[in-house]
Coordinates of C-alpha atoms in Angstrom, one line a residue:
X1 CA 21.4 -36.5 -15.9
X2 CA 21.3 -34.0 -18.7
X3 CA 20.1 -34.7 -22.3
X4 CA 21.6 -32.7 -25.1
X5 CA 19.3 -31.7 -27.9
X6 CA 20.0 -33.7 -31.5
X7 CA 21.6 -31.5 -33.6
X8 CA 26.0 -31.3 -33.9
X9 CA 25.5 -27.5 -33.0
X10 CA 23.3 -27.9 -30.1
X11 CA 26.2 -30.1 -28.2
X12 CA 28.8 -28.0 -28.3
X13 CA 26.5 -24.7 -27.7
X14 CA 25.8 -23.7 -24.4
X15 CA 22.8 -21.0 -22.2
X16 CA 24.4 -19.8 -19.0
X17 CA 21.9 -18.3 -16.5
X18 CA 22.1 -16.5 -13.2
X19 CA 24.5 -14.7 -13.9
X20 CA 25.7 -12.0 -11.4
X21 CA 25.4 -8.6 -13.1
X22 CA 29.2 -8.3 -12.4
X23 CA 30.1 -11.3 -14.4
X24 CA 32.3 -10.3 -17.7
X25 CA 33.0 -11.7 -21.1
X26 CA 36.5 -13.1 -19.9
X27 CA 35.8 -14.0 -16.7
X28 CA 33.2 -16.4 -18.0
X29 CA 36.0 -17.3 -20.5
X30 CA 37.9 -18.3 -17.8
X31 CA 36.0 -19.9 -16.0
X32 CA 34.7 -22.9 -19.1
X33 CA 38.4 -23.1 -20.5
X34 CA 39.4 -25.4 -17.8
X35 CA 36.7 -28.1 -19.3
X36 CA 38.1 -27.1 -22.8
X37 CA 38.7 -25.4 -25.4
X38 CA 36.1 -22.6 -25.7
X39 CA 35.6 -20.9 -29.6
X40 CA 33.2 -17.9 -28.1
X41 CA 31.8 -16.6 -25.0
X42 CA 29.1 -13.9 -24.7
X43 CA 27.6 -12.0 -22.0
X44 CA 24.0 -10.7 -23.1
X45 CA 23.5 -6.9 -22.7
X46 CA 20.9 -4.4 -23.2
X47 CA 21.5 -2.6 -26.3
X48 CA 20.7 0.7 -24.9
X49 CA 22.5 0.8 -21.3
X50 CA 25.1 -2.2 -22.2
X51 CA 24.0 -3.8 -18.7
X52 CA 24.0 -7.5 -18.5
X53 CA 21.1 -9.1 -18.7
X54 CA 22.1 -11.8 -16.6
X55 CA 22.8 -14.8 -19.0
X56 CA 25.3 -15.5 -22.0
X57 CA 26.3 -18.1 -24.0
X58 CA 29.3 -20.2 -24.2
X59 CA 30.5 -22.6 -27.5
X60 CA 33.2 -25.4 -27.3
X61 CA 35.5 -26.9 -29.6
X62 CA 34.1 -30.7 -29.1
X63 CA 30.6 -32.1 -27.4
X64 CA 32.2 -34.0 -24.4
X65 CA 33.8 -30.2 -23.1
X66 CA 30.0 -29.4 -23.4
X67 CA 29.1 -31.9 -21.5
X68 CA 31.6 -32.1 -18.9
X69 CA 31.2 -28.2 -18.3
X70 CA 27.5 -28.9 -17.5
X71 CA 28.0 -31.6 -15.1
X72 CA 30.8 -29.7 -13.5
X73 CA 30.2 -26.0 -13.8
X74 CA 26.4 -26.2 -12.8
X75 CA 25.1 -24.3 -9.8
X76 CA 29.2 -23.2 -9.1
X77 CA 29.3 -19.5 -7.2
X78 CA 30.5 -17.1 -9.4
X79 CA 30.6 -13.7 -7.3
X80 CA 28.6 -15.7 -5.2
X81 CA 25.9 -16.4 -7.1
X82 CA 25.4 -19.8 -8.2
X83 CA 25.1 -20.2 -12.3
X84 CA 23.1 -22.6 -14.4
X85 CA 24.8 -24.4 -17.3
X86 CA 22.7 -26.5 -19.9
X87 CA 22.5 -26.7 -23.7
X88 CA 21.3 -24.1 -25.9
X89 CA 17.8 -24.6 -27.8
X90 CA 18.1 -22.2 -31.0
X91 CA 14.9 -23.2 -31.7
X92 CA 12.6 -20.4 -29.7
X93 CA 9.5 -23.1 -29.8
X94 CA 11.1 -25.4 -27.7
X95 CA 11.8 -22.9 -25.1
X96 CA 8.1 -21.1 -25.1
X97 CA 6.5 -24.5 -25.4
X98 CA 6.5 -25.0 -21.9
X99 CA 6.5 -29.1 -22.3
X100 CA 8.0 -30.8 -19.3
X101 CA 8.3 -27.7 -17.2
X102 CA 6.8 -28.0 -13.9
X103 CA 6.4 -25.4 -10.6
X104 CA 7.2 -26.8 -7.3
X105 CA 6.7 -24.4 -3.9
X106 CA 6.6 -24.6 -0.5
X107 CA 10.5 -25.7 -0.4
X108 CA 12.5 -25.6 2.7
X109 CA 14.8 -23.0 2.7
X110 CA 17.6 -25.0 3.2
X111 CA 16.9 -26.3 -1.2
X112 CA 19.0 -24.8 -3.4
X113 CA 19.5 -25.5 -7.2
X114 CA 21.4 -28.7 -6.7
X115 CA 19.6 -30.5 -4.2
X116 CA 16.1 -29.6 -6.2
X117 CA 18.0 -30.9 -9.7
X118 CA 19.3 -34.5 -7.2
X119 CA 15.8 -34.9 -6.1
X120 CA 14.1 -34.5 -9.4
X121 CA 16.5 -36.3 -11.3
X122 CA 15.2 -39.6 -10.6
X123 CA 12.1 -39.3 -13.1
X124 CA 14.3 -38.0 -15.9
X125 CA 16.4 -36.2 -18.0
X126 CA 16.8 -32.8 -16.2
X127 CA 17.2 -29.8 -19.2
X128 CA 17.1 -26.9 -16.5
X129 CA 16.5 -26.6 -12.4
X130 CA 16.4 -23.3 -10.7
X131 CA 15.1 -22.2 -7.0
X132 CA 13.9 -19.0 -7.6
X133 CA 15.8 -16.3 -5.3
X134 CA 16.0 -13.0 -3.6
X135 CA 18.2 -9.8 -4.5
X136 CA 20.0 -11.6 -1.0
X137 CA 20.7 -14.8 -2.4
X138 CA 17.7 -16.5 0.1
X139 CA 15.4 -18.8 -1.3
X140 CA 12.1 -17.9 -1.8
X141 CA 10.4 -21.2 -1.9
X142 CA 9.3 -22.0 -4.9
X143 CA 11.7 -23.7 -7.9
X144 CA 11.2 -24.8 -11.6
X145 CA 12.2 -28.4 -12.6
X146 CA 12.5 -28.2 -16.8
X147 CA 12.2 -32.1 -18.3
X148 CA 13.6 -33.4 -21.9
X149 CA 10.3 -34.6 -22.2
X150 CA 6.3 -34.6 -21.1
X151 CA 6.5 -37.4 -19.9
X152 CA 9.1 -37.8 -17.0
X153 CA 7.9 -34.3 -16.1
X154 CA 4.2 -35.9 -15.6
X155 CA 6.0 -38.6 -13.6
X156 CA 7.5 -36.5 -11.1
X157 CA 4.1 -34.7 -10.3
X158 CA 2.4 -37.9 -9.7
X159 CA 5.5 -39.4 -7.3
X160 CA 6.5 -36.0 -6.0
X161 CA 3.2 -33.8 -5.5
X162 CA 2.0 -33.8 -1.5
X163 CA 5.4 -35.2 -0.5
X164 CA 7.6 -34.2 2.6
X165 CA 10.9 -33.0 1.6
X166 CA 12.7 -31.3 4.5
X167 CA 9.8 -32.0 6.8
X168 CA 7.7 -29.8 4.6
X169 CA 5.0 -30.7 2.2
X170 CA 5.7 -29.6 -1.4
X171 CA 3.0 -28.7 -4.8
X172 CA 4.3 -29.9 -7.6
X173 CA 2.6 -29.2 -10.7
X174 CA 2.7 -28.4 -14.2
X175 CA 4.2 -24.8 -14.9
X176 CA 1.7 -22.1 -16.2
X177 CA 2.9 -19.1 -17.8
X178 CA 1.3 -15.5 -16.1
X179 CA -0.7 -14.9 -18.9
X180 CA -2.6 -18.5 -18.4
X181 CA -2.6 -17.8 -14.3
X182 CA -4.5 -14.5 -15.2
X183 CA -6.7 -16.6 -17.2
X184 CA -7.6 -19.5 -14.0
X185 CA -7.9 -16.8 -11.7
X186 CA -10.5 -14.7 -13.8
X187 CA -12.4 -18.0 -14.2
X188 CA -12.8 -18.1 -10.7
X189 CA -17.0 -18.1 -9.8
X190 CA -18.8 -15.2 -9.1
X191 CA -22.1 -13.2 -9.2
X192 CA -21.5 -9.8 -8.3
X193 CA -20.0 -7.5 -10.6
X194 CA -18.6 -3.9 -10.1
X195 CA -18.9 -1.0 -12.4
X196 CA -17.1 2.7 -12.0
X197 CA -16.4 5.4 -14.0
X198 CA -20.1 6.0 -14.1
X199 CA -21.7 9.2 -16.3
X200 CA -23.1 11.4 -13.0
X201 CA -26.5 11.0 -15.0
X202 CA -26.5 7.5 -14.8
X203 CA -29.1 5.9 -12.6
X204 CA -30.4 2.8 -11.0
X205 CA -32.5 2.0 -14.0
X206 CA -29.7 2.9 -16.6
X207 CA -27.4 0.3 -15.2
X208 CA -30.0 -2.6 -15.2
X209 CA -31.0 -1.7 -18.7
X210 CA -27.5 -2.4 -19.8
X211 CA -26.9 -5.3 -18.3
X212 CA -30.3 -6.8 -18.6
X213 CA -29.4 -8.7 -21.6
X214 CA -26.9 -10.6 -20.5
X215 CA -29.1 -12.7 -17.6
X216 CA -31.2 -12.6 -14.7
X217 CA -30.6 -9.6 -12.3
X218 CA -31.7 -9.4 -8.7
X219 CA -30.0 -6.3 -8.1
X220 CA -28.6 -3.3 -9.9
X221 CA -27.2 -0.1 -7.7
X222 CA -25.2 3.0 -8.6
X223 CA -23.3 4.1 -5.4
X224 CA -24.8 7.9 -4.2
X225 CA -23.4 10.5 -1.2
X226 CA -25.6 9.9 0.9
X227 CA -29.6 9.4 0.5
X228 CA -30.2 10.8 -3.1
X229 CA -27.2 12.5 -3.1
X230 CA -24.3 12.9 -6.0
X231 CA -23.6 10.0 -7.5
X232 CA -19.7 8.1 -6.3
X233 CA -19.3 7.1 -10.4
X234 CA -19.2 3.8 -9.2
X235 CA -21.8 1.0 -8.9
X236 CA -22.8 -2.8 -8.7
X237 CA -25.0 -5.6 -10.2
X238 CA -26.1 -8.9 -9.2
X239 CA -26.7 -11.7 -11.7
X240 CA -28.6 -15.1 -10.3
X241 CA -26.0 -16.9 -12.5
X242 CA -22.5 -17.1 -12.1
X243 CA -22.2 -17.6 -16.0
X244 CA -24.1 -14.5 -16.9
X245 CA -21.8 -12.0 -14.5
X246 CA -19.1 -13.8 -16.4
X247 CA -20.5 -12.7 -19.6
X248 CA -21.3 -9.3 -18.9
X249 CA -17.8 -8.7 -17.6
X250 CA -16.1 -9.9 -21.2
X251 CA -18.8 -7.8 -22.7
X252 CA -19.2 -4.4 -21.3
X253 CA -15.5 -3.9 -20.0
X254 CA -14.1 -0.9 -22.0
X255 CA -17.2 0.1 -24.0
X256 CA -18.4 4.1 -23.8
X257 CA -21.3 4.8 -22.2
X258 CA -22.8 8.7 -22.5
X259 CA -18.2 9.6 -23.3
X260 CA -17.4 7.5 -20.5
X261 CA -15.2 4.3 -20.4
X262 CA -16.6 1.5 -18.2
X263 CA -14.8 -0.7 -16.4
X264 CA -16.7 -3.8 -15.7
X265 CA -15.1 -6.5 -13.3
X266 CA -15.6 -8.9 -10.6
X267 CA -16.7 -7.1 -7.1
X268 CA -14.2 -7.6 -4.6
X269 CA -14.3 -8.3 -0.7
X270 CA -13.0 -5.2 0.8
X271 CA -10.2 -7.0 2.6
X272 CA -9.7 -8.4 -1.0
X273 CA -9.0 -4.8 -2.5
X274 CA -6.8 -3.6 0.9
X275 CA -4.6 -6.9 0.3
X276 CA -4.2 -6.0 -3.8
X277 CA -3.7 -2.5 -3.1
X278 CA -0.8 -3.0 -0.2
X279 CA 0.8 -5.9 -3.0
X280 CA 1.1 -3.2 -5.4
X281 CA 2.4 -0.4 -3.1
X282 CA 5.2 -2.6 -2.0
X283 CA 5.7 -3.9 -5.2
X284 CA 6.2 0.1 -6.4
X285 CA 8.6 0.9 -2.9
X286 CA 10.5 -2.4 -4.2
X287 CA 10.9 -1.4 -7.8
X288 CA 12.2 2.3 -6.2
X289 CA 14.2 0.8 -4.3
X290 CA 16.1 -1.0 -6.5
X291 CA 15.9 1.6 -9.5
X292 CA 17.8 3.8 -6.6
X293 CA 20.1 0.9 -5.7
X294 CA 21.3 0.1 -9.4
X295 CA 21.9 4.3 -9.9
X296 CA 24.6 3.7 -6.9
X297 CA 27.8 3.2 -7.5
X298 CA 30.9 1.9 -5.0
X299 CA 34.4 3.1 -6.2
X300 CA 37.5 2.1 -4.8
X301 CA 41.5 2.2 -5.2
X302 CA 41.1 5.6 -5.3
X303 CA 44.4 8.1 -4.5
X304 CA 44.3 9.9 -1.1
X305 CA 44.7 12.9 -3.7
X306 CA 41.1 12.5 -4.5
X307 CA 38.7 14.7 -3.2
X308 CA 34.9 14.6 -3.1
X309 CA 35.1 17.7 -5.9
X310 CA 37.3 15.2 -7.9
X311 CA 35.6 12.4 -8.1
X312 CA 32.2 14.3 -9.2
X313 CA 34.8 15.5 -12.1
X314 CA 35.2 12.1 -13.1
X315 CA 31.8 10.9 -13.3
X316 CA 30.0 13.8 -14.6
X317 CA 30.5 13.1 -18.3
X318 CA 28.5 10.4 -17.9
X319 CA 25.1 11.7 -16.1
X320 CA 24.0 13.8 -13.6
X321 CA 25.3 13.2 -10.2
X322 CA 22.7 13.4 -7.5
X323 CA 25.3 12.8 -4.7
X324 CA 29.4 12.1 -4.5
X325 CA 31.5 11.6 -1.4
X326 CA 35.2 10.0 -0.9
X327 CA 35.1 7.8 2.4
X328 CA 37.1 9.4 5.2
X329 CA 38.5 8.0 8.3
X330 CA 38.4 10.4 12.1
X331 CA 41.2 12.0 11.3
X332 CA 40.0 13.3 7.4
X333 CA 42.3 10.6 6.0
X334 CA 40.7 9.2 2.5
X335 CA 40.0 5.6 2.6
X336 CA 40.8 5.5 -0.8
X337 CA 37.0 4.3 -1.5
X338 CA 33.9 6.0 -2.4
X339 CA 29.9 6.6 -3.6
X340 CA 29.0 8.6 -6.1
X341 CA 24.6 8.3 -7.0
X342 CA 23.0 8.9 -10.8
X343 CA 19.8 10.5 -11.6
X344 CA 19.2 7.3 -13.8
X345 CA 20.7 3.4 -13.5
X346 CA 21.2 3.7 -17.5
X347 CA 23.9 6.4 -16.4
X348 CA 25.4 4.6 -13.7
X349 CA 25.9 1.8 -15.8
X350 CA 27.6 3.8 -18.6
X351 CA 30.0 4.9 -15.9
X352 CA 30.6 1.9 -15.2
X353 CA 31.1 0.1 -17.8
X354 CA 33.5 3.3 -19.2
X355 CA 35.5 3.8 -15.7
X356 CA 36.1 0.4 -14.4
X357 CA 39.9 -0.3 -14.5
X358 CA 40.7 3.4 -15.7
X359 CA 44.2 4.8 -14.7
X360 CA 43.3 7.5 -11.9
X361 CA 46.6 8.8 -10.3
X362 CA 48.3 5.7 -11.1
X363 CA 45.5 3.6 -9.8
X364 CA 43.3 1.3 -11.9
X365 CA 39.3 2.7 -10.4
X366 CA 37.5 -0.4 -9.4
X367 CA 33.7 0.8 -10.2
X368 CA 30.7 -1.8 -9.0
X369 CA 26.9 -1.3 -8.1
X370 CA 26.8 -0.5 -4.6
X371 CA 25.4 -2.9 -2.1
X372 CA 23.4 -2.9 1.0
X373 CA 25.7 -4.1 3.8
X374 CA 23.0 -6.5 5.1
X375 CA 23.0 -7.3 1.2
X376 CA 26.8 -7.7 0.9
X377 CA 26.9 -9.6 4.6
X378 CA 23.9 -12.1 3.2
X379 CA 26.2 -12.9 -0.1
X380 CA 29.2 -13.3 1.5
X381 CA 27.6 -15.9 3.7
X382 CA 25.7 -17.6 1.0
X383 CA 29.1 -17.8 -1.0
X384 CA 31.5 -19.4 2.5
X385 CA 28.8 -21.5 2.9
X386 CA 30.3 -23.5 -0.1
X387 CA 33.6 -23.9 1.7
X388 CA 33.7 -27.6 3.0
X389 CA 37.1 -29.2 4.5
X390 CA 38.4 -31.9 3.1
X391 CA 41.5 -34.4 3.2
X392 CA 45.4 -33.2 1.8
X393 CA 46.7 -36.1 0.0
X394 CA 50.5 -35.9 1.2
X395 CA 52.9 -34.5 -1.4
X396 CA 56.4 -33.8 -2.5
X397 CA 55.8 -31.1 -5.2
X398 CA 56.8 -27.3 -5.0
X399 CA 54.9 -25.8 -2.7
X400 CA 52.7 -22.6 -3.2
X401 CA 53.6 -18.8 -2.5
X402 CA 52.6 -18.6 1.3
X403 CA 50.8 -16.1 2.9
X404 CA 51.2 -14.1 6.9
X405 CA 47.9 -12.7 7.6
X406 CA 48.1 -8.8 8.9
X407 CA 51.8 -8.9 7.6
X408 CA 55.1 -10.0 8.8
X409 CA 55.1 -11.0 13.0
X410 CA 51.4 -10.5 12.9
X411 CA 49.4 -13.8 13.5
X412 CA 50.4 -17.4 14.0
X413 CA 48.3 -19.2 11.1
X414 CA 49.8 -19.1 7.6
X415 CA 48.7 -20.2 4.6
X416 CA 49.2 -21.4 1.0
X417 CA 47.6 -20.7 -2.3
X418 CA 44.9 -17.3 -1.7
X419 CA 44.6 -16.4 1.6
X420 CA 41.1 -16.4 2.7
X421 CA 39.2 -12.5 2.0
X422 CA 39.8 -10.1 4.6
X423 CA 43.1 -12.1 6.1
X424 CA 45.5 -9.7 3.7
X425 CA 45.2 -5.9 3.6
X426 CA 44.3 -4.9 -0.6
X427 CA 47.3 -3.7 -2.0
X428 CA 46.9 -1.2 -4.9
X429 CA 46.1 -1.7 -8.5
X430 CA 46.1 -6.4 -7.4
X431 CA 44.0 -6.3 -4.0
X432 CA 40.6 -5.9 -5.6
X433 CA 41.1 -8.0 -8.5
X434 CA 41.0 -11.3 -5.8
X435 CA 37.7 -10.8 -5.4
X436 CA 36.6 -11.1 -9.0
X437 CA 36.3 -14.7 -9.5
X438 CA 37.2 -17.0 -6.7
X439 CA 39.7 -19.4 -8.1
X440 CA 40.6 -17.7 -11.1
X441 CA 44.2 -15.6 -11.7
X442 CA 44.1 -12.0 -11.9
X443 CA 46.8 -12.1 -14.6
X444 CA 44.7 -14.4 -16.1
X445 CA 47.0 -17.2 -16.5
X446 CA 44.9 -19.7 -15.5
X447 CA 42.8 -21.2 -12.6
X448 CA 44.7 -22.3 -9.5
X449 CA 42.3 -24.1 -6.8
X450 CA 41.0 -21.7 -4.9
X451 CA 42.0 -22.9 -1.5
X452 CA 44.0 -22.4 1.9
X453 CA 45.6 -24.8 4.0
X454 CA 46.7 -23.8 7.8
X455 CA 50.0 -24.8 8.7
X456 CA 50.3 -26.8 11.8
X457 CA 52.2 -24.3 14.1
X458 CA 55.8 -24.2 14.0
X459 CA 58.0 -24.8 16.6
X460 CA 61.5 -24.4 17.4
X461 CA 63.4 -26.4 19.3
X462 CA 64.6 -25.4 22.5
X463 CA 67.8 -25.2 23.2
X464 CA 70.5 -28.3 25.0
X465 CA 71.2 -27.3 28.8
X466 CA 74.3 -26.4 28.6
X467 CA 74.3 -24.5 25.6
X468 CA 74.6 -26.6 22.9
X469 CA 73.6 -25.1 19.2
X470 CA 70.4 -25.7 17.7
X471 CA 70.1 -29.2 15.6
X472 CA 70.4 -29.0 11.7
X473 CA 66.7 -28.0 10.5
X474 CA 66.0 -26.8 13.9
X475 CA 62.4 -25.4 12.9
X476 CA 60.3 -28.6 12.1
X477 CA 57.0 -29.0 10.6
X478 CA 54.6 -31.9 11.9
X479 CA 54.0 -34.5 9.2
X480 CA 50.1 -35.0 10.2
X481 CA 47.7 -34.1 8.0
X482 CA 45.9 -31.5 7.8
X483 CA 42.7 -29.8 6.7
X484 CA 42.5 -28.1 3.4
X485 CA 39.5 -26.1 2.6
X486 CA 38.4 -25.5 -0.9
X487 CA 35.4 -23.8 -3.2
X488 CA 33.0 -26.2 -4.5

């Protein structure tokens, strides 16, 4: 269940997170019109690059179109990347106030938003449910359960905390923001403490004296090459009490001692240091990485007229261009696709944002962040994973344009409504736009269900011996049902 916060406004106002960096003002338009009338949609961008942030806001005519979008548009793949829907708190306490938020970790990987939300629903009003993802769409096993109130959110730690879900034993406990983290871990015992950026003058002595008045030392020693050698800058001190190293630490950290700045914090276990040093060397290769990947762009519908020199050309106004090149086939035939690489993601993105749909030869450009194909492969997967058969009530109505895979005499399967990605060769300036928002129109007409049904095979009748004509309707159709798959 979902609670919706007092106020008129606050019903019919609603936070959309997760939202794929692709996502536009319309298509998320499109997308809550079909629970009702929607008065304004926004995509939140930064101000600067005009990239989306990742979340937007939604407002609807009357509260039960509110409600019904939550209960119906939550945790829905939009370019594969399930959203969340709930209502929006304009008051900024209620969201940093962190009452009724709780951490679980250690999930299976098989949890995702909406079996996390079925699970902790039981104790409560659910405001907000996330499982906290990968730039691949995988879980990373931990999730955040937000409650309407302190209460059902204590609740669920009590029932919930130390159980097995998915053969695995969850923590569930109240959520603590980084900033009071930082503060448990620094509270953490301990009684030696380690000093550097030392004065080369500074001795044995010196260091005791300082820190003398903070408790009892057993042990004060400035590091040195060798047997009264050079000093290293760096040195150590041992209180008897854990409360006093504490102390001296909060005291002495950043003070000058003959022009020098200490820094004064706990000693670490050398395979303590090696494990914080590696965290923050992958963390820096990560954050290249992805400043790299978000200054790559993928472009495609592109004229065969288009060469590398070209396309440079067009993108050039907007930055500089570290790198440009029009896909070729063997033979030096373009593929009518293409990467061109910024200096900067703030310039990719105002290419962009500025290219994307332009008329290029006749064309309209399609121009996207480029993806890893392992990354591409992962979200694709992630996104069919949500395809599910079910049951085709019989009916007489008009049936729906039909589709023949690979073109005509190719293939025996058919199918009605959109054909399934990769089954139809992209057809210029209408090809790309399919993949924009499964289920949604590209003329923007409307949502049709985003589904396809295979036809049981037809089969002609064979003719009389003797040579007798073919019976009236002599193609028939088998009246057994048949699977339909469709997009949850």
């Amino acid at each position: 269940t979902t609670v919706a916060p007092e106020t008129q406004f606050g019903t019919t106002s609603l936070y959309v997170g997760d939202l794929d960096l692709n996502v536009t003002d319309s298509q998320l338009f499109e997308a809550f019109s079909q629970m009702g009338q929607v008065v304004s949609v926004r995509v939140c961008r930064d101000s600067a690059t005009r990239r989306s942030l990742g979340y937007g806001y939604v407002n609807v005519t009357n509260p039960p179109d509110a409600a019904r979008a939550i209960q119906e548009l939550n945790y829905i793949p939009l370019y594969g990347k399930p959203i969340r829907v709930m209502y929006s708190h304009r008051d900024p306490s209620v969201r940093r106030s962190g009452a009724g938020n709780i951490f679980i970790k250690n999930l299976d990987q098989s949890i995702d938003h909406k079996a996390l939300h079925d699970t902790f629903s039981t104790f409560g009003n659910i405001v907000s449910c996330k499982v906290a993802v990968d730039a691949s769409g995988q879980s990373k096993g931990y999730g955040f359960v937000q409650y309407a109130d302190e209460e059902s959110a204590q609740k669920a730690i009590e029932k919930l905390n130390g159980m097995l879900l998915n053969d695995k034993q969850v923590y569930v406990g109240p959520f603590l923001r980084k900033q009071e983290r930082d503060s448990t871990a620094n509270k953490t015992k301990f009684n030696n403490v380690y000093v550097k950026n030392l004065a080369e003058s500074t001795t044995d002595d010196d260091l005791k004296k300082a820190f003398a008045e903070y408790g009892e030392i057993t042990s004060a020693v400035v590091m040195k090459d060798g047997e009264g050698g050079k000093s290293k800058g760096f040195g150590f001190v041992n209180f008897e009490n854990a409360d006093d190293a504490a102390k001296a630490v909060e005291s002495l950290n950043g003070k000058m001692f003959d022009d020098k700045e200490w820094y004064v914090g706990r000693a670490q276990k050398k395979s303590e240091r090696e494990t914080e040093l590696r965290v923050r060397h992958e963390e820096s290769l990560r954050e290249a990485a992805e400043r790299f990947q978000s200054s790559n762009l993928y472009v495609k519908n592109l004229d065969s007229s288009v060469s590398d020199e070209k396309l440079k050309e067009m993108f050039s106004p907007f930055g500089t261009v570290t790198s440009c090149k029009v896909m070729r086939d063997p033979s030096g035939i373009s593929k009518g696709s293409g990467f061109v690489a910024f200096s900067t993601p703030e310039e990719a993105t105002e290419a962009m944002s500025q290219l994307s749909g332009k008329m290029v030869e006749g064309k309209p450009l399609y121009v996207a962040i480029a993806q890893r194909k392992e990354d591409r492969r992962v979200r694709l997967q992630a996104q069919f994973s949500q395809v599910r058969p079910v049951a085709m009530p019989p009916s007489a109505g008009p049936r729906m344009p039909m589709f023949s895979p690979g073109g005509p005499g190719i293939g025996q399967q058919m199918f009605y409504g959109q054909a399934p990605p990769n089954m139809i060769p992209p057809q210029a300036g209408y090809g790309y736009q399919q993949q924009l928002v499964p289920g949604m129109r590209p003329g923007g007409r409307g949502p049709v269900p985003n589904y396809f049904m295979p036809m049981v095979q037809q089969q002609q009748q064979q003719q009389r011996p003797g040579g007798g004509g073919r019976r009236p309707g002599g193609i028939q159709q088998s009246q057994h049902q048949v699977p339909m798959m469709q997009h949850q």
